Amino acid sequence: MPAEQVMIIALELQYAVETEEDSTDYAEVLINVHFNPKNRSN
């Protein structure tokens, strides 16, 4: 995985934690999207 993508994920997770009340669910979805390309259609 490219370092740029890792940084994007980290920034998105940081944003999620700062803005979302339920950041855990957001983080799970985000990680699934980035790490499981097959799930993008769901």
Coordinates of N, CA and C in Angstrom, one line a residue:
M1 N 0.9 -1.2 0.0 CA 0.0 0.0 0.0 C 0.9 1.2 0.0
P2 N 0.6 2.2 -0.9 CA 1.5 3.4 -1.0 C 1.4 4.2 0.3
A3 N 2.4 4.9 0.6 CA 2.5 5.7 1.8 C 1.4 6.8 1.7
E4 N 1.2 7.3 0.5 CA 0.2 8.4 0.4 C -1.2 7.9 0.8
Q5 N -1.5 6.7 0.5 CA -2.8 6.1 0.8 C -2.9 6.0 2.3
V6 N -1.8 5.6 3.0 CA -1.8 5.4 4.4 C -2.1 6.8 5.1
M7 N -1.4 7.8 4.5 CA -1.6 9.2 5.1 C -3.1 9.6 4.9
I8 N -3.7 9.3 3.8 CA -5.0 9.7 3.5 C -6.0 9.0 4.6
I9 N -5.7 7.7 4.8 CA -6.5 7.0 5.7 C -6.4 7.6 7.1
A10 N -5.1 7.9 7.5 CA -4.9 8.5 8.8 C -5.6 9.8 9.0
L11 N -5.5 10.7 8.0 CA -6.2 12.0 8.0 C -7.7 11.8 8.1
E12 N -8.2 10.9 7.3 CA -9.7 10.6 7.4 C -10.1 10.1 8.7
L13 N -9.3 9.2 9.3 CA -9.6 8.7 10.6 C -9.6 9.8 11.7
Q14 N -8.6 10.7 11.6 CA -8.5 11.8 12.5 C -9.7 12.7 12.4
Y15 N -10.1 13.0 11.2 CA -11.2 13.8 10.9 C -12.5 13.2 11.5
A16 N -12.6 11.9 11.3 CA -13.8 11.1 11.8 C -13.8 11.2 13.3
V17 N -12.7 11.0 14.0 CA -12.7 11.1 15.5 C -13.0 12.5 16.0
E18 N -12.6 13.5 15.2 CA -12.9 14.8 15.7 C -14.3 15.3 15.4
T19 N -14.9 14.7 14.4 CA -16.2 15.3 14.0 C -17.4 14.4 14.2
E20 N -17.2 13.1 14.2 CA -18.3 12.1 14.3 C -18.5 11.7 15.7
E21 N -19.7 11.7 16.2 CA -20.0 11.2 17.5 C -19.7 9.7 17.6
D22 N -20.1 9.0 16.5 CA -19.9 7.6 16.5 C -18.8 7.2 15.6
S23 N -17.6 7.7 15.9 CA -16.4 7.6 15.1 C -16.0 6.1 14.8
T24 N -16.3 5.2 15.8 CA -15.9 3.8 15.6 C -16.5 3.2 14.4
D25 N -17.8 3.4 14.2 CA -18.5 2.9 13.0 C -17.9 3.5 11.8
Y26 N -17.7 4.8 11.8 CA -17.1 5.4 10.6 C -15.8 4.9 10.3
A27 N -14.9 4.6 11.3 CA -13.6 4.1 11.1 C -13.7 2.7 10.5
E28 N -14.6 1.9 11.0 CA -14.8 0.5 10.4 C -15.1 0.6 9.0
V29 N -16.1 1.4 8.6 CA -16.5 1.5 7.2 C -15.3 2.0 6.4
L30 N -14.6 3.0 6.9 CA -13.5 3.6 6.1 C -12.4 2.5 5.9
I31 N -12.1 1.8 6.9 CA -11.1 0.7 6.8 C -11.5 -0.3 5.8
N32 N -12.8 -0.7 5.9 CA -13.3 -1.7 5.0 C -13.2 -1.3 3.5
V33 N -13.5 0.0 3.3 CA -13.5 0.6 1.9 C -12.0 0.5 1.4
H34 N -11.1 0.9 2.3 CA -9.7 1.0 1.8 C -9.0 -0.4 1.7
F35 N -9.4 -1.3 2.6 CA -8.6 -2.5 2.6 C -9.4 -3.7 1.9
N36 N -10.7 -3.5 1.7 CA -11.4 -4.6 1.0 C -12.1 -4.0 -0.2
P37 N -11.4 -3.9 -1.3 CA -12.0 -3.3 -2.5 C -13.2 -4.0 -3.0
K38 N -13.4 -5.3 -2.7 CA -14.6 -6.1 -3.1 C -15.8 -5.5 -2.5
N39 N -15.7 -4.8 -1.3 CA -16.9 -4.3 -0.6 C -17.3 -2.9 -1.1
R40 N -16.6 -2.3 -2.0 CA -16.9 -1.0 -2.4 C -18.3 -0.9 -3.0
S41 N -18.8 -2.0 -3.6 CA -20.2 -1.9 -4.2 C -21.3 -1.9 -3.1
N42 N -21.0 -2.3 -1.9 CA -22.0 -2.4 -0.9 C -22.3 -1.0 -0.3

